[in-house]
């Protein structure tokens, strides 16, 4: 597998053809679109206190609903990213995916049983999974590499957290209280259709870089060649560490959102509106951290934030279990602990895109994101739900603590890739 040139960190020269204004517009629209993806994805988690008694769901079934979406999301991340590399039609595929996941939200609203809802979430995951690999590939080729960490952090974290983690619980819980959880799902479907139109009319199709005449190794056209290249990528130290940490931290993220809203209402005794604002604090926190953590990693390095923030994440579950003060205090604890969300674009996109050639970005980023979802996103909430059914609702919180601690220790094995840090040290990119 061909790796990224040291100086350009794997980008093409496309970004030099784009004005700063267009680069800003691109990142803004991609951030908005991924925010709508997470608005739809988080809708069920935020509405679970309404859905669970209506459909009579068990804790294991709640975990399966989160896992099912993660599974189909992961499969799509692998193969839609690959498809966009092959076809060179990233904008077109992004628009199609956006329309598709918006329509799936309507299906969630008309579900009358666990199986119906499970099928709707599978379809939604399949539609949403390719969005982020394509988006990150567009940022990597269209934005100045000096601002890649910040741009990818904003594209992945800003909109997803302002809309998915903040607006989704606050707006949808209010709407469900006023009307019903079904109408809330219908509301969630509308923004994606608007976003798809904006992307179609306001963004250009990125110019795909030409393959070298005789590459030493290239991503093959056949499925077997594809699997071989995935295997080659996983032999790279930073790549497998990013995948392992990603699996653990995605499990942490999905499990938190699958069970925390219900935990706060049934165990801690908060009313749904208060719960929605406490959960919304995670969105505000992560939106801020999308700037500070991703941007900070451009200057102090990827490794320090990847190591220390998972350890800080234990504050959230500990606060949920032991904080006996008011809702504002718990929201503050969640706010600090959720700084770990700022590392997600770093292990999913920034480090991998600083390793491999730009023409392979969507494929490699699909590997990083797909692995995280198919292992962490699928098994995390299932295990959490089974533990809750067996040992009580506190069990998933101890799982979160374990995932955080192990992630921090594994990240200690990373090799630094931030161009600015390596330049100050007088070092080249790691020999991968």
Short mmCIF file of C-alpha atoms in Angstrom, two decimals:
data_model
loop_
_atom_site.label_atom_id
_atom_site.label_comp_id
_atom_site.label_asym_id
_atom_site.label_seq_id
_atom_site.Cartn_x
_atom_site.Cartn_y
_atom_site.Cartn_z
CA UNK A 1 0.00 0.00 0.00
CA UNK A 2 1.37 3.41 -0.95
CA UNK A 3 1.82 5.90 1.84
CA UNK A 4 1.44 9.62 1.93
CA UNK A 5 4.33 11.89 1.02
CA UNK A 6 5.90 13.43 4.09
CA UNK A 7 5.59 17.03 3.04
CA UNK A 8 2.04 17.06 1.83
CA UNK A 9 0.70 14.56 4.31
CA UNK A 10 -1.14 12.69 1.66
CA UNK A 11 -3.10 15.50 0.04
CA UNK A 12 -3.29 16.31 -3.64
CA UNK A 13 -2.89 19.80 -4.99
CA UNK A 14 -6.66 20.25 -5.30
CA UNK A 15 -6.85 22.55 -2.31
CA UNK A 16 -4.61 25.09 -4.04
CA UNK A 17 -7.34 25.58 -6.67
CA UNK A 18 -9.95 26.40 -4.02
CA UNK A 19 -10.34 29.81 -2.43
CA UNK A 20 -10.37 30.04 1.38
CA UNK A 21 -14.06 30.97 1.11
CA UNK A 22 -14.90 27.80 -0.79
CA UNK A 23 -12.88 25.67 1.64
CA UNK A 24 -14.85 27.22 4.51
CA UNK A 25 -18.15 26.63 2.71
CA UNK A 26 -17.20 23.00 2.04
CA UNK A 27 -16.37 22.30 5.67
CA UNK A 28 -19.50 24.12 6.87
CA UNK A 29 -21.86 22.15 4.61
CA UNK A 30 -20.20 18.83 5.39
CA UNK A 31 -20.38 19.61 9.12
CA UNK A 32 -24.04 20.56 8.78
CA UNK A 33 -24.81 17.41 6.83
CA UNK A 34 -23.09 15.11 9.29
CA UNK A 35 -24.88 16.97 12.08
CA UNK A 36 -28.18 16.01 10.47
CA UNK A 37 -26.93 12.42 10.18
CA UNK A 38 -26.42 12.37 13.94
CA UNK A 39 -29.67 14.22 14.59
CA UNK A 40 -31.45 11.27 12.96
CA UNK A 41 -29.17 8.68 14.58
CA UNK A 42 -29.53 10.12 18.09
CA UNK A 43 -33.28 10.60 17.78
CA UNK A 44 -34.09 7.10 19.03
CA UNK A 45 -31.71 7.38 22.00
CA UNK A 46 -33.21 10.70 23.09
CA UNK A 47 -36.75 9.40 22.62
CA UNK A 48 -36.14 6.05 24.32
CA UNK A 49 -37.97 7.04 27.56
CA UNK A 50 -41.08 7.42 25.35
CA UNK A 51 -40.45 4.49 22.99
CA UNK A 52 -39.42 1.89 25.60
CA UNK A 53 -42.75 1.69 27.50
CA UNK A 54 -44.81 2.01 24.31
CA UNK A 55 -43.09 -0.90 22.53
CA UNK A 56 -42.25 -2.74 25.80
CA UNK A 57 -38.53 -3.07 25.08
CA UNK A 58 -36.01 -4.90 27.25
CA UNK A 59 -32.52 -3.54 27.97
CA UNK A 60 -31.06 -6.11 25.57
CA UNK A 61 -33.45 -5.00 22.82
CA UNK A 62 -32.46 -1.37 23.41
CA UNK A 63 -28.84 -2.40 22.96
CA UNK A 64 -29.70 -4.34 19.81
CA UNK A 65 -31.38 -1.28 18.27
CA UNK A 66 -28.18 0.72 18.72
CA UNK A 67 -26.05 -2.21 17.55
CA UNK A 68 -28.10 -2.86 14.43
CA UNK A 69 -27.67 0.67 13.17
CA UNK A 70 -23.94 0.53 13.95
CA UNK A 71 -23.57 -2.75 12.05
CA UNK A 72 -25.17 -1.55 8.82
CA UNK A 73 -23.38 1.81 9.26
CA UNK A 74 -20.06 -0.05 9.40
CA UNK A 75 -20.75 -2.14 6.30
CA UNK A 76 -21.68 1.00 4.38
CA UNK A 77 -18.56 2.82 5.64
CA UNK A 78 -16.39 0.05 4.21
CA UNK A 79 -18.01 -0.24 0.81
CA UNK A 80 -19.45 3.19 0.03
CA UNK A 81 -16.04 4.72 0.74
CA UNK A 82 -14.49 2.21 -1.63
CA UNK A 83 -17.19 2.93 -4.23
CA UNK A 84 -16.54 6.67 -4.07
CA UNK A 85 -12.83 6.05 -4.70
CA UNK A 86 -13.66 3.88 -7.71
CA UNK A 87 -16.35 6.05 -9.29
CA UNK A 88 -14.88 9.43 -8.41
CA UNK A 89 -18.41 10.71 -7.73
CA UNK A 90 -18.17 11.70 -4.10
CA UNK A 91 -20.68 14.55 -4.14
CA UNK A 92 -23.29 12.48 -5.96
CA UNK A 93 -23.00 9.56 -3.55
CA UNK A 94 -23.14 11.96 -0.60
CA UNK A 95 -26.40 13.49 -1.83
CA UNK A 96 -27.98 10.08 -2.45
CA UNK A 97 -27.01 8.88 1.03
CA UNK A 98 -28.42 12.03 2.63
CA UNK A 99 -31.81 11.67 0.95
CA UNK A 100 -31.93 7.96 1.84
CA UNK A 101 -31.27 8.32 5.57
CA UNK A 102 -33.81 11.14 5.82
CA UNK A 103 -36.51 8.89 4.39
CA UNK A 104 -35.55 6.16 6.87
CA UNK A 105 -36.46 8.45 9.76
CA UNK A 106 -40.09 8.28 8.63
CA UNK A 107 -39.92 4.49 8.91
CA UNK A 108 -38.80 4.75 12.54
CA UNK A 109 -41.83 6.90 13.27
CA UNK A 110 -44.34 4.33 12.01
CA UNK A 111 -42.73 1.34 13.79
CA UNK A 112 -45.19 -0.76 15.80
CA UNK A 113 -42.85 -3.44 17.16
CA UNK A 114 -39.25 -4.11 18.04
CA UNK A 115 -38.63 -5.97 14.75
CA UNK A 116 -40.13 -3.16 12.66
CA UNK A 117 -38.04 -0.55 14.45
CA UNK A 118 -34.94 -2.75 14.22
CA UNK A 119 -35.37 -3.05 10.44
CA UNK A 120 -35.82 0.71 10.11
CA UNK A 121 -32.60 1.35 12.04
CA UNK A 122 -30.70 -1.15 9.89
CA UNK A 123 -31.76 0.71 6.76
CA UNK A 124 -30.84 4.05 8.31
CA UNK A 125 -27.36 2.83 9.22
CA UNK A 126 -26.81 1.56 5.67
CA UNK A 127 -27.75 5.00 4.32
CA UNK A 128 -25.67 6.97 6.82
CA UNK A 129 -22.49 4.90 6.98
CA UNK A 130 -20.84 6.21 3.84
CA UNK A 131 -21.36 9.89 4.67
CA UNK A 132 -18.34 10.43 6.88
CA UNK A 133 -15.69 8.55 4.83
CA UNK A 134 -16.74 10.53 1.76
CA UNK A 135 -16.82 13.80 3.72
CA UNK A 136 -13.36 13.28 5.22
CA UNK A 137 -11.96 12.36 1.80
CA UNK A 138 -13.38 15.59 0.39
CA UNK A 139 -11.84 17.63 3.21
CA UNK A 140 -8.47 15.89 2.81
CA UNK A 141 -8.26 16.75 -0.90
CA UNK A 142 -10.00 20.14 -0.94
CA UNK A 143 -8.69 21.90 2.21
CA UNK A 144 -5.22 23.28 2.96
CA UNK A 145 -3.30 20.49 4.80
CA UNK A 146 -2.09 22.99 7.41
CA UNK A 147 -5.66 23.12 8.67
CA UNK A 148 -6.59 19.49 8.08
CA UNK A 149 -6.87 18.48 11.72
CA UNK A 150 -9.11 21.43 12.51
CA UNK A 151 -11.16 21.04 9.33
CA UNK A 152 -11.74 17.32 9.85
CA UNK A 153 -12.54 17.92 13.50
CA UNK A 154 -15.15 20.52 12.57
CA UNK A 155 -16.59 18.38 9.75
CA UNK A 156 -17.04 15.38 12.04
CA UNK A 157 -17.67 16.92 15.44
CA UNK A 158 -19.20 20.39 15.21
CA UNK A 159 -22.47 19.71 13.42
CA UNK A 160 -22.85 16.19 14.80
CA UNK A 161 -22.67 17.47 18.34
CA UNK A 162 -24.61 20.72 18.00
CA UNK A 163 -27.40 18.97 16.09
CA UNK A 164 -27.08 15.33 17.07
CA UNK A 165 -25.97 15.53 20.68
CA UNK A 166 -27.49 18.87 21.71
CA UNK A 167 -30.45 19.75 19.50
CA UNK A 168 -31.70 16.17 19.11
CA UNK A 169 -32.43 15.49 22.80
CA UNK A 170 -33.65 19.01 23.56
CA UNK A 171 -35.84 19.56 20.49
CA UNK A 172 -37.13 16.01 20.00
CA UNK A 173 -37.95 15.38 23.66
CA UNK A 174 -39.87 18.69 23.74
CA UNK A 175 -41.66 17.78 20.50
CA UNK A 176 -42.49 14.29 21.77
CA UNK A 177 -43.85 15.79 25.00
CA UNK A 178 -46.06 18.17 23.02
CA UNK A 179 -47.19 15.60 20.44
CA UNK A 180 -45.72 12.06 20.42
CA UNK A 181 -42.47 10.25 19.73
CA UNK A 182 -43.75 9.27 16.30
CA UNK A 183 -44.22 12.88 15.19
CA UNK A 184 -40.74 13.62 16.54
CA UNK A 185 -39.28 11.10 14.09
CA UNK A 186 -41.17 12.73 11.23
CA UNK A 187 -39.69 16.08 12.24
CA UNK A 188 -36.19 14.55 12.26
CA UNK A 189 -36.51 13.55 8.60
CA UNK A 190 -36.94 17.05 7.15
CA UNK A 191 -33.48 18.68 7.60
CA UNK A 192 -31.66 16.02 5.59
CA UNK A 193 -33.65 16.73 2.46
CA UNK A 194 -32.74 20.41 2.73
CA UNK A 195 -29.06 19.58 3.30
CA UNK A 196 -28.96 17.30 0.25
CA UNK A 197 -30.21 20.14 -1.94
CA UNK A 198 -27.62 22.57 -0.54
CA UNK A 199 -24.74 20.17 -1.21
CA UNK A 200 -25.96 19.46 -4.73
CA UNK A 201 -26.22 23.11 -5.76
CA UNK A 202 -23.39 24.70 -3.74
CA UNK A 203 -20.47 22.24 -3.87
CA UNK A 204 -18.37 21.02 -6.78
CA UNK A 205 -17.52 17.41 -7.48
CA UNK A 206 -13.92 17.02 -6.24
CA UNK A 207 -11.33 16.28 -8.89
CA UNK A 208 -9.93 12.82 -8.29
CA UNK A 209 -6.12 12.49 -8.37
CA UNK A 210 -4.68 10.37 -11.15
CA UNK A 211 -3.07 7.09 -10.23
CA UNK A 212 0.69 6.85 -10.87
CA UNK A 213 1.59 4.81 -13.97
CA UNK A 214 3.29 2.00 -12.06
CA UNK A 215 2.51 2.18 -8.37
CA UNK A 216 4.54 -0.01 -6.11
CA UNK A 217 1.30 -1.18 -4.57
CA UNK A 218 -2.18 0.02 -5.38
CA UNK A 219 -5.68 -0.71 -4.22
CA UNK A 220 -6.85 -3.48 -6.55
CA UNK A 221 -10.13 -3.54 -8.38
CA UNK A 222 -11.15 -6.98 -7.13
CA UNK A 223 -12.60 -7.78 -3.74
CA UNK A 224 -9.67 -10.06 -2.95
CA UNK A 225 -7.21 -7.28 -3.74
CA UNK A 226 -9.24 -4.97 -1.55
CA UNK A 227 -9.01 -7.40 1.36
CA UNK A 228 -5.25 -7.73 0.83
CA UNK A 229 -4.84 -3.96 0.97
CA UNK A 230 -6.93 -3.80 4.13
CA UNK A 231 -4.65 -6.43 5.63
CA UNK A 232 -1.59 -4.44 4.57
CA UNK A 233 -3.01 -1.29 6.14
CA UNK A 234 -3.68 -3.10 9.42
CA UNK A 235 0.00 -4.03 9.65
CA UNK A 236 0.83 -0.35 10.02
CA UNK A 237 1.31 0.43 13.69
CA UNK A 238 -0.61 3.69 13.83
CA UNK A 239 -3.42 2.22 11.78
CA UNK A 240 -4.14 -0.77 14.00
CA UNK A 241 -3.83 1.36 17.13
CA UNK A 242 -6.35 3.82 15.69
CA UNK A 243 -8.69 0.94 14.88
CA UNK A 244 -8.40 -0.64 18.34
CA UNK A 245 -8.82 2.66 20.18
CA UNK A 246 -11.64 3.51 17.80
CA UNK A 247 -13.45 0.25 18.56
CA UNK A 248 -13.25 0.93 22.29
CA UNK A 249 -14.22 4.59 22.11
CA UNK A 250 -17.08 4.08 19.65
CA UNK A 251 -18.37 1.39 22.01
CA UNK A 252 -18.10 4.01 24.77
CA UNK A 253 -19.98 6.60 22.71
CA UNK A 254 -22.78 4.37 21.42
CA UNK A 255 -23.31 2.66 24.79
CA UNK A 256 -23.48 6.03 26.55
CA UNK A 257 -26.17 7.32 24.25
CA UNK A 258 -28.08 4.03 24.17
CA UNK A 259 -28.60 3.84 27.93
CA UNK A 260 -27.81 7.16 29.61
CA UNK A 261 -31.13 8.92 28.77
CA UNK A 262 -33.13 6.03 30.23
CA UNK A 263 -30.75 5.74 33.21
CA UNK A 264 -31.20 9.41 34.07
CA UNK A 265 -35.00 9.13 34.04
CA UNK A 266 -35.53 5.71 35.63
CA UNK A 267 -32.61 5.48 38.09
CA UNK A 268 -31.64 9.09 38.85
CA UNK A 269 -35.25 10.28 38.72
CA UNK A 270 -34.92 13.23 36.37
CA UNK A 271 -37.94 14.21 34.31
CA UNK A 272 -37.58 13.88 30.49
CA UNK A 273 -37.04 17.60 29.94
CA UNK A 274 -34.25 17.83 32.55
CA UNK A 275 -32.72 14.67 31.13
CA UNK A 276 -32.73 16.19 27.65
CA UNK A 277 -30.76 19.23 28.84
CA UNK A 278 -28.25 17.09 30.75
CA UNK A 279 -27.67 14.97 27.65
CA UNK A 280 -27.59 18.14 25.59
CA UNK A 281 -24.57 19.27 27.61
CA UNK A 282 -22.65 16.50 25.86
CA UNK A 283 -23.45 18.12 22.53
CA UNK A 284 -22.33 21.58 23.62
CA UNK A 285 -19.15 20.12 25.07
CA UNK A 286 -18.28 18.10 22.00
CA UNK A 287 -19.02 21.02 19.68
CA UNK A 288 -16.50 23.14 21.59
CA UNK A 289 -13.99 20.31 21.71
CA UNK A 290 -14.32 19.81 17.96
CA UNK A 291 -12.42 23.10 17.64
CA UNK A 292 -10.14 22.97 20.65
CA UNK A 293 -9.01 19.34 20.65
CA UNK A 294 -8.68 18.80 16.90
CA UNK A 295 -7.04 22.20 16.43
CA UNK A 296 -4.81 21.68 19.46
CA UNK A 297 -3.59 18.39 18.02
CA UNK A 298 -2.29 20.30 14.98
CA UNK A 299 0.14 22.10 17.31
CA UNK A 300 0.94 19.83 20.27
CA UNK A 301 0.52 16.56 18.40
CA UNK A 302 -2.01 13.79 17.90
CA UNK A 303 -0.55 11.46 20.52
CA UNK A 304 -0.93 13.59 23.68
CA UNK A 305 -4.65 14.16 23.20
CA UNK A 306 -5.20 10.52 22.18
CA UNK A 307 -3.59 9.35 25.43
CA UNK A 308 -4.93 11.70 28.07
CA UNK A 309 -8.52 12.36 27.05
CA UNK A 310 -9.72 8.75 27.36
CA UNK A 311 -8.54 8.78 30.98
CA UNK A 312 -10.51 11.99 31.56
CA UNK A 313 -13.63 10.31 30.17
CA UNK A 314 -14.11 8.24 33.35
CA UNK A 315 -15.57 11.37 34.99
CA UNK A 316 -18.85 10.97 33.10
CA UNK A 317 -19.90 7.49 34.31
CA UNK A 318 -18.52 8.15 37.80
CA UNK A 319 -20.57 11.33 37.98
CA UNK A 320 -23.70 9.52 36.80
CA UNK A 321 -23.32 6.96 39.58
CA UNK A 322 -22.17 9.07 42.51
CA UNK A 323 -23.18 12.70 41.97
CA UNK A 324 -26.02 13.53 44.35
CA UNK A 325 -26.26 17.25 43.63
CA UNK A 326 -28.41 19.05 41.10
CA UNK A 327 -28.73 18.61 37.36
CA UNK A 328 -26.42 21.54 36.62
CA UNK A 329 -23.57 19.90 38.53
CA UNK A 330 -24.02 16.62 36.69
CA UNK A 331 -24.13 18.45 33.36
CA UNK A 332 -20.83 20.15 34.28
CA UNK A 333 -19.22 16.77 35.06
CA UNK A 334 -20.46 15.39 31.75
CA UNK A 335 -19.12 18.50 30.00
CA UNK A 336 -15.57 17.92 31.25
CA UNK A 337 -15.54 14.16 30.74
CA UNK A 338 -16.89 14.44 27.21
CA UNK A 339 -13.70 16.15 26.01
CA UNK A 340 -12.79 12.68 24.74
CA UNK A 341 -15.19 13.24 21.86
CA UNK A 342 -12.60 15.60 20.38
CA UNK A 343 -10.29 12.69 19.53
CA UNK A 344 -12.79 10.86 17.33
CA UNK A 345 -11.83 12.58 14.05
CA UNK A 346 -8.17 12.15 14.97
CA UNK A 347 -8.23 8.34 15.15
CA UNK A 348 -10.90 7.97 12.47
CA UNK A 349 -9.50 10.37 9.89
CA UNK A 350 -6.55 12.61 10.67
CA UNK A 351 -3.91 10.02 11.52
CA UNK A 352 -4.97 7.61 8.71
CA UNK A 353 -5.11 10.45 6.15
CA UNK A 354 -1.57 11.47 7.16
CA UNK A 355 -0.44 7.95 6.31
CA UNK A 356 -1.86 6.98 2.92
CA UNK A 357 -2.07 8.53 -0.53
CA UNK A 358 -4.99 10.86 -1.16
CA UNK A 359 -6.58 8.69 -3.84
CA UNK A 360 -7.05 5.96 -1.22
CA UNK A 361 -8.39 8.20 1.54
CA UNK A 362 -12.06 7.22 1.34
CA UNK A 363 -11.12 3.53 1.35
CA UNK A 364 -8.72 3.77 4.30
CA UNK A 365 -11.02 6.09 6.24
CA UNK A 366 -13.83 3.64 5.56
CA UNK A 367 -11.65 0.96 7.15
CA UNK A 368 -11.03 3.09 10.24
CA UNK A 369 -14.66 4.13 10.68
CA UNK A 370 -16.17 0.82 9.62
CA UNK A 371 -14.02 -1.18 12.04
CA UNK A 372 -15.00 1.12 14.90
CA UNK A 373 -18.68 0.79 14.13
CA UNK A 374 -18.85 -2.92 13.32
CA UNK A 375 -16.98 -3.93 16.48
CA UNK A 376 -17.41 -1.10 18.97
CA UNK A 377 -20.79 0.17 17.85
CA UNK A 378 -22.28 -3.31 17.45
CA UNK A 379 -20.94 -5.16 20.47
CA UNK A 380 -20.70 -2.30 22.99
CA UNK A 381 -24.44 -1.64 23.46
CA UNK A 382 -25.35 -5.35 23.23
CA UNK A 383 -22.91 -6.16 26.02
CA UNK A 384 -24.09 -3.12 27.99
CA UNK A 385 -27.73 -4.13 27.62
CA UNK A 386 -27.07 -7.73 28.61
CA UNK A 387 -25.11 -6.57 31.68
CA UNK A 388 -27.93 -4.23 32.65
CA UNK A 389 -30.51 -7.02 32.39
CA UNK A 390 -28.31 -9.35 34.45
CA UNK A 391 -26.84 -7.04 37.10
CA UNK A 392 -28.79 -3.78 37.08
CA UNK A 393 -28.73 -0.43 35.29
CA UNK A 394 -25.38 0.65 36.78
CA UNK A 395 -23.57 -2.08 34.88
CA UNK A 396 -23.12 -0.19 31.61
CA UNK A 397 -21.39 2.64 33.52
CA UNK A 398 -18.65 0.31 34.73
CA UNK A 399 -18.27 -0.91 31.16
CA UNK A 400 -17.72 2.71 30.06
CA UNK A 401 -15.01 3.20 32.67
CA UNK A 402 -13.15 0.08 31.53
CA UNK A 403 -13.32 1.09 27.87
CA UNK A 404 -11.85 4.52 28.66
CA UNK A 405 -8.92 3.29 30.72
CA UNK A 406 -7.88 0.60 28.22
CA UNK A 407 -8.08 3.12 25.36
CA UNK A 408 -5.70 5.52 27.07
CA UNK A 409 -3.08 2.85 27.65
CA UNK A 410 -3.25 1.51 24.08
CA UNK A 411 -2.89 5.03 22.62
CA UNK A 412 0.50 5.31 24.31
CA UNK A 413 1.90 3.20 21.46
CA UNK A 414 1.10 5.78 18.76
CA UNK A 415 3.80 7.44 16.67
CA UNK A 416 3.33 11.17 16.15
CA UNK A 417 2.08 12.26 12.71
CA UNK A 418 1.15 15.95 13.08
CA UNK A 419 3.10 17.79 10.33
CA UNK A 420 3.79 20.90 12.44
CA UNK A 421 5.13 18.86 15.37
CA UNK A 422 7.33 16.72 13.13
CA UNK A 423 8.65 19.83 11.40
CA UNK A 424 9.64 21.38 14.74
CA UNK A 425 11.40 18.17 15.68
CA UNK A 426 13.12 17.97 12.30
CA UNK A 427 11.58 14.54 11.74
CA UNK A 428 9.95 12.94 8.73
CA UNK A 429 6.68 11.08 8.84
CA UNK A 430 6.87 7.72 10.63
CA UNK A 431 8.31 4.90 8.50
CA UNK A 432 5.11 2.98 7.84
#
